[in-house]
Phi, psi and omega in degrees: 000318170315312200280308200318298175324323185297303193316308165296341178281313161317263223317320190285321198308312196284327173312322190253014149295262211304306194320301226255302174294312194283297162118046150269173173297168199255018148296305214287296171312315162290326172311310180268308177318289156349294183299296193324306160337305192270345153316276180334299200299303202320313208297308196290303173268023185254314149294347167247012156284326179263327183301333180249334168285324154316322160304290203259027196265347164266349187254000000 
């Protein structure tokens, strides 16, 4: 439930980033929020994939 919320929170921080800042439409703004969001997740379980393989390549 924890992670779900980071996620959500990531996505909307990034949503009102791109929307305000970069200064596209705000379809063009969920799109790129979206990718980057699924960028994030990949990273996360690309990291908690070597984190257990490196656990168990120690013991």
């Amino acid at each position: 439930m924890k992670s779900i919320l980071g996620i959500a929170f990531y996505f909307c921080a990034i949503l009102l980033l791109v929307y305000y800042f970069v200064g596209v439409s705000f379809i063009k703004a969920i799109q790129m929020a979206v990718l980057i969001t699924m960028v994030h997740i990949l990273i996360l379980l690309i990291d908690r994939f070597y984190k257990r393989k490196e656990r168990r390549k120690g013991t």
